Amino acid sequence: MINKINIINFLVILTVFFISANIAWLNPRPEFDVYRTIEYFPIFWQYNVDSPTELLSAAFFPEYFKENAIRISRPGYPALVNFITNIMYFFLSPFFKFNYLYYAGAGYIILKFLVYYIAITLQTSVLLKFFSLKNSIFINILIFFHYHSIFYATTFHTSELSFIIPIIFIALYFNLIKKYSILKNILYSLLVGILILCKPNYACYLSILVFSFLNKYFVESIISFFIHLIPIFLYLLYLNYIQIQFYHYGIQGAGFLGWVLDAAKLGYLNLTYEILFSFVKFTKNLIEYFHIFLFLFFIGILNLVIINKNNNKIIYFLLIFIFFTWLQIFVTNRWGGYMVADLTLPIIAISIFYLVSKIDLFHKSKILNIITFIYLIINIGSFINFPLINPYNQNFQKYDINETKNYLN
């Protein structure tokens, strides 16, 4: 069974990456000047404005932070990509005389494929605790065939971590509490700190800490919190050692946290309005990102509350998780639909749990295959803009590969 599901998971991720790599043919952003990473063939083209910064930060980590510090607070991906890139460059450059940035681009794709595959594997370990093998595979498909997952699979960016980091945190938390030990807690918390350095998604981790604390795991929660800070402090010491000043673009550049204080200075009535209106925007984001799954999720929650009263702990954790997801969005004042992606695993899983337990739509594989195909087509279709424009006719910018000469000497 394990071999079978590993193969299926691999094929799911391979499909996601194949679609993402060839997204240029769908004319996904006609208003955007695409970055042709491979100039003469429309594969792995980039439709995100941050992609050049992400790639250069990784290719020339950490020196590039002296020139552009936007990603200095997220060194996780740049450091890992740089490590993979240097290995490939060392072994392959004598035979393949590509510019260093091409190796960095390949390193980025390799890292992201590994992250996706690890995430779907860990997610499967969680789902198999509640679902059959068939339905676990189906939920994997629904989550990883989502348009957000497809778009960012081969994009030089960290946005996919919005839904992947919570998957990793939840899966490893199940493993931690299965047979608790201080060593496992330390390793878990260190990994949390490392992932926070990739993307500071705190909603799920804070939910786990509060949930554990409320269940009287006081010492364990406190240990975890302080241990997770170690990688962050070590990184700050490293920056100090190499004499690069730390800069947090979100707080110092985009106004994270500070905007709440500014709103409060205008009066408590104004702050109250911002808080109340934030729930409206939060709900809009949930609808925009999850569509019908949100409706099914609420039905599933009612089903858990009314009929399955032994699932109180699941309900409590979900309420805490939803609150911290809202809070994370509120303090950053970023209201894009993807900001609620943290909740992907619980919302889609509980949606399917209701359908399986009550309607049992999925008892036949043929029905599952039809739904999967339709779902994939819908998500692929979400990228299409008419009239379709040949990729070679789209407006474009190029990475300046000559920038490498300043760092390779």
CSV table of C-alpha atoms in Angstrom, one decimal:
chain,number,residue,atom,x,y,z
A,1,MET,CA,0.0,0.0,0.0
A,2,ILE,CA,2.8,2.4,0.9
A,3,ASN,CA,4.6,1.9,-2.4
A,4,LYS,CA,1.4,2.4,-4.3
A,5,ILE,CA,0.5,5.7,-2.6
A,6,ASN,CA,4.1,7.0,-2.9
A,7,ILE,CA,4.0,6.4,-6.6
A,8,ILE,CA,0.5,8.1,-6.9
A,9,ASN,CA,1.7,11.0,-4.8
A,10,PHE,CA,4.8,11.3,-7.0
A,11,LEU,CA,2.6,11.4,-10.1
A,12,VAL,CA,0.3,14.0,-8.6
A,13,ILE,CA,3.3,16.3,-7.9
A,14,LEU,CA,4.8,15.6,-11.3
A,15,THR,CA,1.5,16.6,-13.0
A,16,VAL,CA,1.3,19.8,-10.9
A,17,PHE,CA,4.9,20.7,-12.0
A,18,PHE,CA,4.3,19.9,-15.6
A,19,ILE,CA,1.2,22.2,-15.8
A,20,SER,CA,3.0,24.9,-13.8
A,21,ALA,CA,6.1,24.8,-16.0
A,22,ASN,CA,4.0,25.2,-19.2
A,23,ILE,CA,1.6,27.8,-17.9
A,24,ALA,CA,2.8,30.4,-20.5
A,25,TRP,CA,0.6,28.8,-23.1
A,26,LEU,CA,-2.5,29.7,-21.0
A,27,ASN,CA,-1.8,33.5,-21.1
A,28,PRO,CA,-2.1,33.7,-17.3
A,29,ARG,CA,-1.3,37.4,-16.8
A,30,PRO,CA,-1.8,39.4,-20.0
A,31,GLU,CA,-1.0,42.7,-18.2
A,32,PHE,CA,2.3,41.3,-16.9
A,33,ASP,CA,5.7,41.5,-18.5
A,34,VAL,CA,6.8,37.8,-18.3
A,35,TYR,CA,10.3,36.9,-17.3
A,36,ARG,CA,11.6,34.4,-19.9
A,37,THR,CA,13.8,32.2,-17.8
A,38,ILE,CA,14.5,30.0,-20.8
A,39,GLU,CA,14.4,32.6,-23.6
A,40,TYR,CA,13.7,30.4,-26.7
A,41,PHE,CA,11.2,28.0,-25.2
A,42,PRO,CA,8.2,28.9,-23.0
A,43,ILE,CA,8.9,26.6,-20.0
A,44,PHE,CA,9.3,27.7,-16.4
A,45,TRP,CA,8.5,31.3,-17.4
A,46,GLN,CA,7.9,33.5,-14.5
A,47,TYR,CA,4.7,35.6,-13.9
A,48,ASN,CA,5.5,37.0,-10.5
A,49,VAL,CA,7.1,40.4,-10.0
A,50,ASP,CA,9.2,39.1,-7.1
A,51,SER,CA,10.8,36.2,-9.1
A,52,PRO,CA,14.0,38.0,-10.1
A,53,THR,CA,14.6,39.1,-6.5
A,54,GLU,CA,14.0,35.5,-5.3
A,55,LEU,CA,16.3,34.0,-7.8
A,56,LEU,CA,19.2,36.4,-7.3
A,57,SER,CA,18.8,36.2,-3.5
A,58,ALA,CA,19.2,32.4,-3.8
A,59,ALA,CA,21.9,32.4,-6.5
A,60,PHE,CA,24.2,34.8,-4.6
A,61,PHE,CA,23.2,34.1,-1.0
A,62,PRO,CA,24.0,36.0,1.2
A,63,GLU,CA,26.0,38.6,-0.7
A,64,TYR,CA,23.0,39.8,-2.7
A,65,PHE,CA,21.4,41.0,0.5
A,66,LYS,CA,23.9,43.9,0.6
A,67,GLU,CA,22.4,45.1,-2.7
A,68,ASN,CA,18.7,44.1,-2.1
A,69,ALA,CA,17.6,43.2,1.4
A,70,ILE,CA,14.0,42.5,0.7
A,71,ARG,CA,14.4,38.7,1.3
A,72,ILE,CA,16.9,39.0,4.1
A,73,SER,CA,14.2,38.1,6.6
A,74,ARG,CA,13.4,34.9,4.7
A,75,PRO,CA,16.8,33.2,4.1
A,76,GLY,CA,15.5,29.6,4.1
A,77,TYR,CA,14.8,29.1,0.4
A,78,PRO,CA,17.8,31.2,-0.7
A,79,ALA,CA,20.2,29.3,1.5
A,80,LEU,CA,18.9,25.9,0.4
A,81,VAL,CA,18.7,26.8,-3.2
A,82,ASN,CA,22.2,28.2,-3.0
A,83,PHE,CA,23.5,24.9,-1.5
A,84,ILE,CA,21.8,22.8,-4.3
A,85,THR,CA,23.1,25.2,-7.0
A,86,ASN,CA,26.7,25.1,-5.8
A,87,ILE,CA,26.7,21.3,-5.8
A,88,MET,CA,25.2,21.1,-9.4
A,89,TYR,CA,27.6,23.9,-10.6
A,90,PHE,CA,30.6,22.1,-9.2
A,91,PHE,CA,29.9,18.8,-10.8
A,92,LEU,CA,28.2,19.9,-14.0
A,93,SER,CA,29.8,23.2,-15.1
A,94,PRO,CA,32.9,21.5,-16.6
A,95,PHE,CA,30.5,19.7,-19.0
A,96,PHE,CA,27.7,22.2,-19.4
A,97,LYS,CA,28.8,25.8,-19.9
A,98,PHE,CA,25.5,27.4,-18.8
A,99,ASN,CA,25.4,30.7,-16.9
A,100,TYR,CA,25.3,30.3,-13.2
A,101,LEU,CA,21.8,31.7,-13.0
A,102,TYR,CA,20.5,28.8,-15.0
A,103,TYR,CA,21.9,26.4,-12.4
A,104,ALA,CA,20.3,28.5,-9.7
A,105,GLY,CA,16.9,28.3,-11.5
A,106,ALA,CA,17.3,24.5,-11.7
A,107,GLY,CA,18.2,24.4,-8.0
A,108,TYR,CA,15.1,26.4,-7.2
A,109,ILE,CA,12.9,23.9,-9.1
A,110,ILE,CA,14.6,20.9,-7.5
A,111,LEU,CA,14.0,22.3,-4.0
A,112,LYS,CA,10.4,23.1,-4.7
A,113,PHE,CA,9.7,19.6,-6.1
A,114,LEU,CA,11.2,18.1,-3.0
A,115,VAL,CA,9.2,20.4,-0.7
A,116,TYR,CA,6.0,19.5,-2.6
A,117,TYR,CA,6.7,15.8,-2.4
A,118,ILE,CA,7.6,15.8,1.3
A,119,ALA,CA,4.4,17.8,2.0
A,120,ILE,CA,2.1,15.4,0.2
A,121,THR,CA,3.8,12.5,1.9
A,122,LEU,CA,3.4,14.0,5.3
A,123,GLN,CA,-0.2,15.0,4.5
A,124,THR,CA,-1.0,11.4,3.5
A,125,SER,CA,0.3,10.2,6.9
A,126,VAL,CA,-2.3,12.5,8.6
A,127,LEU,CA,-5.2,11.7,6.2
A,128,LEU,CA,-4.8,7.9,6.7
A,129,LYS,CA,-5.6,8.4,10.3
A,130,PHE,CA,-9.1,9.5,9.4
A,131,PHE,CA,-9.8,8.3,5.8
A,132,SER,CA,-9.5,5.3,3.6
A,133,LEU,CA,-6.5,5.1,1.1
A,134,LYS,CA,-8.8,6.0,-1.8
A,135,ASN,CA,-10.2,9.1,-0.1
A,136,SER,CA,-6.8,10.2,1.2
A,137,ILE,CA,-5.5,10.1,-2.4
A,138,PHE,CA,-8.5,12.1,-3.5
A,139,ILE,CA,-8.0,14.8,-0.8
A,140,ASN,CA,-4.3,15.0,-1.8
A,141,ILE,CA,-5.4,15.7,-5.4
A,142,LEU,CA,-7.9,18.3,-4.4
A,143,ILE,CA,-5.3,20.2,-2.3
A,144,PHE,CA,-2.3,20.0,-4.7
A,145,PHE,CA,-4.4,20.5,-7.9
A,146,HIS,CA,-5.6,23.8,-6.4
A,147,TYR,CA,-4.8,26.8,-8.7
A,148,HIS,CA,-2.6,28.3,-6.0
A,149,SER,CA,-0.5,25.2,-5.7
A,150,ILE,CA,-0.2,24.9,-9.5
A,151,PHE,CA,0.8,28.5,-10.1
A,152,TYR,CA,3.6,28.6,-7.4
A,153,ALA,CA,5.0,25.1,-8.0
A,154,THR,CA,7.6,26.4,-10.5
A,155,THR,CA,7.5,30.1,-9.6
A,156,PHE,CA,10.6,31.4,-7.9
A,157,HIS,CA,8.7,32.4,-4.7
A,158,THR,CA,7.6,31.1,-1.3
A,159,SER,CA,3.9,31.5,-1.5
A,160,GLU,CA,3.2,27.8,-1.7
A,161,LEU,CA,4.5,27.6,1.8
A,162,SER,CA,1.2,29.3,2.9
A,163,PHE,CA,-0.5,25.9,2.7
A,164,ILE,CA,2.5,23.6,2.9
A,165,ILE,CA,4.0,24.8,6.2
A,166,PRO,CA,0.8,24.0,8.1
A,167,ILE,CA,0.7,20.5,6.6
A,168,ILE,CA,4.3,19.9,7.8
A,169,PHE,CA,3.5,21.4,11.3
A,170,ILE,CA,0.4,19.3,11.8
A,171,ALA,CA,1.8,16.1,10.5
A,172,LEU,CA,4.9,16.3,12.6
A,173,TYR,CA,2.8,17.3,15.6
A,174,PHE,CA,0.9,14.1,15.3
A,175,ASN,CA,4.2,12.3,15.3
A,176,LEU,CA,5.4,14.3,18.3
A,177,ILE,CA,2.4,13.5,20.5
A,178,LYS,CA,2.2,9.9,19.5
A,179,LYS,CA,5.2,9.0,21.6
A,180,TYR,CA,6.4,12.2,23.2
A,181,SER,CA,10.0,12.9,24.2
A,182,ILE,CA,12.0,16.0,24.9
A,183,LEU,CA,14.3,15.2,22.1
A,184,LYS,CA,11.5,14.9,19.6
A,185,ASN,CA,10.1,18.2,20.9
A,186,ILE,CA,13.5,19.9,20.4
A,187,LEU,CA,13.9,18.5,16.9
A,188,TYR,CA,10.3,19.5,16.0
A,189,SER,CA,10.8,23.0,17.3
A,190,LEU,CA,14.1,23.5,15.6
A,191,LEU,CA,12.4,22.5,12.3
A,192,VAL,CA,9.6,25.0,13.0
A,193,GLY,CA,12.2,27.7,13.4
A,194,ILE,CA,13.9,26.8,10.2
A,195,LEU,CA,10.6,26.8,8.3
A,196,ILE,CA,9.7,30.2,9.8
A,197,LEU,CA,12.9,31.4,8.2
A,198,CYS,CA,11.5,30.2,4.9
A,199,LYS,CA,8.2,32.0,5.3
A,200,PRO,CA,7.0,33.5,8.7
A,201,ASN,CA,3.7,31.6,8.8
A,202,TYR,CA,2.9,31.6,12.5
A,203,ALA,CA,-0.8,30.9,12.5
A,204,CYS,CA,-0.6,27.1,12.6
A,205,TYR,CA,2.4,26.9,15.0
A,206,LEU,CA,0.8,29.4,17.5
A,207,SER,CA,-2.5,27.4,17.2
A,208,ILE,CA,-0.5,24.2,18.2
A,209,LEU,CA,1.2,25.9,21.1
A,210,VAL,CA,-2.1,27.4,22.5
A,211,PHE,CA,-3.9,24.1,21.9
A,212,SER,CA,-1.2,22.2,23.8
A,213,PHE,CA,-1.1,24.8,26.5
A,214,LEU,CA,-4.9,24.6,27.0
A,215,ASN,CA,-4.5,20.8,27.3
A,216,LYS,CA,-2.1,21.4,30.2
A,217,TYR,CA,1.1,20.7,28.3
A,218,PHE,CA,2.6,23.8,29.8
A,219,VAL,CA,6.3,22.9,30.0
A,220,GLU,CA,6.3,21.2,26.6
A,221,SER,CA,4.8,24.3,25.0
A,222,ILE,CA,7.2,26.7,26.6
A,223,ILE,CA,10.2,24.5,25.6
A,224,SER,CA,9.0,24.4,22.0
A,225,PHE,CA,8.5,28.1,21.8
A,226,PHE,CA,12.0,29.0,23.0
A,227,ILE,CA,13.7,26.2,21.0
A,228,HIS,CA,12.1,27.4,17.8
A,229,LEU,CA,13.8,30.8,18.3
A,230,ILE,CA,17.3,29.2,18.1
A,231,PRO,CA,17.6,29.0,14.3
A,232,ILE,CA,16.3,32.6,14.1
A,233,PHE,CA,18.9,33.9,16.6
A,234,LEU,CA,21.7,31.9,15.0
A,235,TYR,CA,20.8,33.5,11.7
A,236,LEU,CA,20.9,37.0,13.2
A,237,LEU,CA,24.3,36.2,14.7
A,238,TYR,CA,25.5,35.0,11.3
A,239,LEU,CA,24.4,38.2,9.7
A,240,ASN,CA,26.2,40.1,12.3
A,241,TYR,CA,29.4,38.0,11.7
A,242,ILE,CA,29.4,38.7,8.0
A,243,GLN,CA,28.5,42.4,8.7
A,244,ILE,CA,25.1,42.5,6.9
A,245,GLN,CA,22.5,44.5,8.6
A,246,PHE,CA,19.1,42.8,9.2
A,247,TYR,CA,16.1,44.3,7.6
A,248,HIS,CA,12.5,43.1,7.8
A,249,TYR,CA,10.7,44.3,4.7
A,250,GLY,CA,7.3,43.4,6.1
A,251,ILE,CA,7.6,45.5,9.3
A,252,GLN,CA,10.0,48.2,8.1
A,253,GLY,CA,8.8,48.4,4.5
A,254,ALA,CA,5.2,47.2,4.2
A,255,GLY,CA,3.9,48.4,7.5
A,256,PHE,CA,3.2,45.1,9.2
A,257,LEU,CA,2.0,45.6,12.8
A,258,GLY,CA,2.6,49.4,12.6
A,259,TRP,CA,-0.6,49.9,10.6
A,260,VAL,CA,-2.6,48.7,13.7
A,261,LEU,CA,-1.0,51.3,15.9
A,262,ASP,CA,-1.6,54.0,13.2
A,263,ALA,CA,-5.3,53.0,13.1
A,264,ALA,CA,-5.5,53.2,16.9
A,265,LYS,CA,-4.0,56.7,16.9
A,266,LEU,CA,-7.0,57.8,14.8
A,267,GLY,CA,-9.3,56.7,17.7
A,268,TYR,CA,-10.7,53.5,19.1
A,269,LEU,CA,-13.8,53.9,17.0
A,270,ASN,CA,-11.6,53.7,13.9
A,271,LEU,CA,-9.7,50.7,15.2
A,272,THR,CA,-13.0,49.0,16.1
A,273,TYR,CA,-14.2,49.6,12.5
A,274,GLU,CA,-11.0,48.1,11.1
A,275,ILE,CA,-11.4,45.0,13.2
A,276,LEU,CA,-15.1,44.5,12.4
A,277,PHE,CA,-14.5,45.1,8.7
A,278,SER,CA,-11.5,42.7,8.7
A,279,PHE,CA,-14.0,39.9,9.4
A,280,VAL,CA,-15.8,40.8,6.2
A,281,LYS,CA,-12.6,40.8,4.2
A,282,PHE,CA,-11.5,37.5,5.9
A,283,THR,CA,-14.8,35.9,4.9
A,284,LYS,CA,-14.4,37.2,1.3
A,285,ASN,CA,-10.9,35.7,1.2
A,286,LEU,CA,-12.2,32.3,2.4
A,287,ILE,CA,-14.9,32.3,-0.3
A,288,GLU,CA,-12.5,33.4,-3.0
A,289,TYR,CA,-9.9,30.7,-2.1
A,290,PHE,CA,-12.1,27.7,-1.1
A,291,HIS,CA,-15.3,28.3,-3.0
A,292,ILE,CA,-17.7,25.3,-2.5
A,293,PHE,CA,-15.3,23.7,0.0
A,294,LEU,CA,-16.1,26.4,2.5
A,295,PHE,CA,-19.8,25.6,2.3
A,296,LEU,CA,-19.1,21.9,2.7
A,297,PHE,CA,-16.7,22.6,5.5
A,298,PHE,CA,-19.3,24.4,7.6
A,299,ILE,CA,-21.7,21.5,7.1
A,300,GLY,CA,-18.9,19.1,8.1
A,301,ILE,CA,-18.2,21.1,11.3
A,302,LEU,CA,-21.9,21.0,12.2
A,303,ASN,CA,-21.9,17.3,11.6
A,304,LEU,CA,-18.9,16.9,13.9
A,305,VAL,CA,-20.5,19.0,16.6
A,306,ILE,CA,-24.0,17.5,16.6
A,307,ILE,CA,-23.4,13.9,15.8
A,308,ASN,CA,-19.7,13.1,16.7
A,309,LYS,CA,-19.4,14.7,20.1
A,310,ASN,CA,-16.1,12.9,20.8
A,311,ASN,CA,-14.4,15.3,18.3
A,312,ASN,CA,-14.4,18.3,20.6
A,313,LYS,CA,-10.6,18.6,20.5
A,314,ILE,CA,-10.7,18.8,16.7
A,315,ILE,CA,-13.3,21.6,16.9
A,316,TYR,CA,-11.3,23.5,19.6
A,317,PHE,CA,-8.1,23.3,17.5
A,318,LEU,CA,-9.9,24.5,14.4
A,319,LEU,CA,-11.4,27.5,16.2
A,320,ILE,CA,-7.9,28.4,17.5
A,321,PHE,CA,-6.4,27.9,14.0
A,322,ILE,CA,-9.0,30.0,12.3
A,323,PHE,CA,-8.5,32.8,14.9
A,324,PHE,CA,-4.8,32.9,14.4
A,325,THR,CA,-5.1,32.8,10.6
A,326,TRP,CA,-7.4,35.8,10.8
A,327,LEU,CA,-5.0,37.5,13.3
A,328,GLN,CA,-2.0,36.8,11.0
A,329,ILE,CA,-3.8,38.5,8.1
A,330,PHE,CA,-5.0,41.4,10.2
A,331,VAL,CA,-1.6,42.4,11.7
A,332,THR,CA,0.0,42.2,8.3
A,333,ASN,CA,-2.9,44.0,6.6
A,334,ARG,CA,-2.5,41.8,3.5
A,335,TRP,CA,-5.9,40.6,2.2
A,336,GLY,CA,-5.1,38.6,-0.9
A,337,GLY,CA,-7.1,35.4,-1.1
A,338,TYR,CA,-4.0,33.2,-0.7
A,339,MET,CA,-3.5,34.5,2.8
A,340,VAL,CA,-6.1,32.0,4.1
A,341,ALA,CA,-4.3,29.1,2.5
A,342,ASP,CA,-3.0,28.1,5.9
A,343,LEU,CA,-6.4,26.5,6.5
A,344,THR,CA,-6.3,24.3,3.3
A,345,LEU,CA,-5.8,20.9,4.9
A,346,PRO,CA,-8.5,21.1,7.6
A,347,ILE,CA,-11.1,22.9,5.3
A,348,ILE,CA,-10.8,20.5,2.4
A,349,ALA,CA,-10.4,17.4,4.5
A,350,ILE,CA,-13.4,18.1,6.6
A,351,SER,CA,-15.4,18.9,3.5
A,352,ILE,CA,-14.7,15.5,2.1
A,353,PHE,CA,-15.2,13.8,5.5
A,354,TYR,CA,-18.8,15.0,5.4
A,355,LEU,CA,-19.4,13.8,1.9
A,356,VAL,CA,-17.8,10.4,2.6
A,357,SER,CA,-19.7,9.9,5.9
A,358,LYS,CA,-23.1,11.2,4.8
A,359,ILE,CA,-23.5,11.2,1.0
A,360,ASP,CA,-20.9,8.6,0.2
A,361,LEU,CA,-20.4,9.9,-3.3
A,362,PHE,CA,-17.0,8.4,-3.6
A,363,HIS,CA,-17.6,4.7,-3.2
A,364,LYS,CA,-16.8,4.1,-6.9
A,365,SER,CA,-13.4,4.9,-8.3
A,366,LYS,CA,-15.0,5.9,-11.6
A,367,ILE,CA,-16.9,8.8,-9.9
A,368,LEU,CA,-13.7,9.9,-8.2
A,369,ASN,CA,-11.8,9.9,-11.5
A,370,ILE,CA,-14.5,12.0,-13.2
A,371,ILE,CA,-14.5,14.6,-10.3
A,372,THR,CA,-10.7,14.7,-10.3
A,373,PHE,CA,-10.6,15.4,-14.1
A,374,ILE,CA,-13.3,18.1,-13.9
A,375,TYR,CA,-11.5,19.7,-10.9
A,376,LEU,CA,-8.2,19.8,-12.7
A,377,ILE,CA,-9.7,21.3,-15.8
A,378,ILE,CA,-11.5,24.0,-13.7
A,379,ASN,CA,-8.2,24.9,-12.0
A,380,ILE,CA,-6.2,25.0,-15.3
A,381,GLY,CA,-9.0,27.0,-16.8
A,382,SER,CA,-8.6,29.6,-14.0
A,383,PHE,CA,-5.3,30.7,-15.6
A,384,ILE,CA,-6.7,31.2,-19.1
A,385,ASN,CA,-7.2,34.7,-20.4
A,386,PHE,CA,-8.8,35.2,-23.8
A,387,PRO,CA,-7.9,35.9,-26.4
A,388,LEU,CA,-5.0,33.5,-26.0
A,389,ILE,CA,-1.7,35.1,-26.9
A,390,ASN,CA,1.2,33.0,-28.2
A,391,PRO,CA,3.9,33.0,-25.4
A,392,TYR,CA,6.4,34.5,-27.9
A,393,ASN,CA,4.1,37.4,-28.4
A,394,GLN,CA,3.6,38.3,-24.8
A,395,ASN,CA,5.4,41.3,-23.3
A,396,PHE,CA,8.5,40.2,-21.5
A,397,GLN,CA,11.5,41.2,-19.5
A,398,LYS,CA,14.7,39.2,-19.2
A,399,TYR,CA,16.8,38.4,-16.2
A,400,ASP,CA,20.1,40.2,-16.6
A,401,ILE,CA,22.4,37.2,-16.5
A,402,ASN,CA,25.4,39.6,-16.6
A,403,GLU,CA,24.6,40.4,-13.0
A,404,THR,CA,26.5,37.2,-12.2
A,405,LYS,CA,29.9,38.6,-13.0
A,406,ASN,CA,29.8,40.8,-9.9
A,407,TYR,CA,29.4,37.8,-7.6
A,408,LEU,CA,31.4,35.1,-9.3
A,409,ASN,CA,34.8,36.8,-9.0
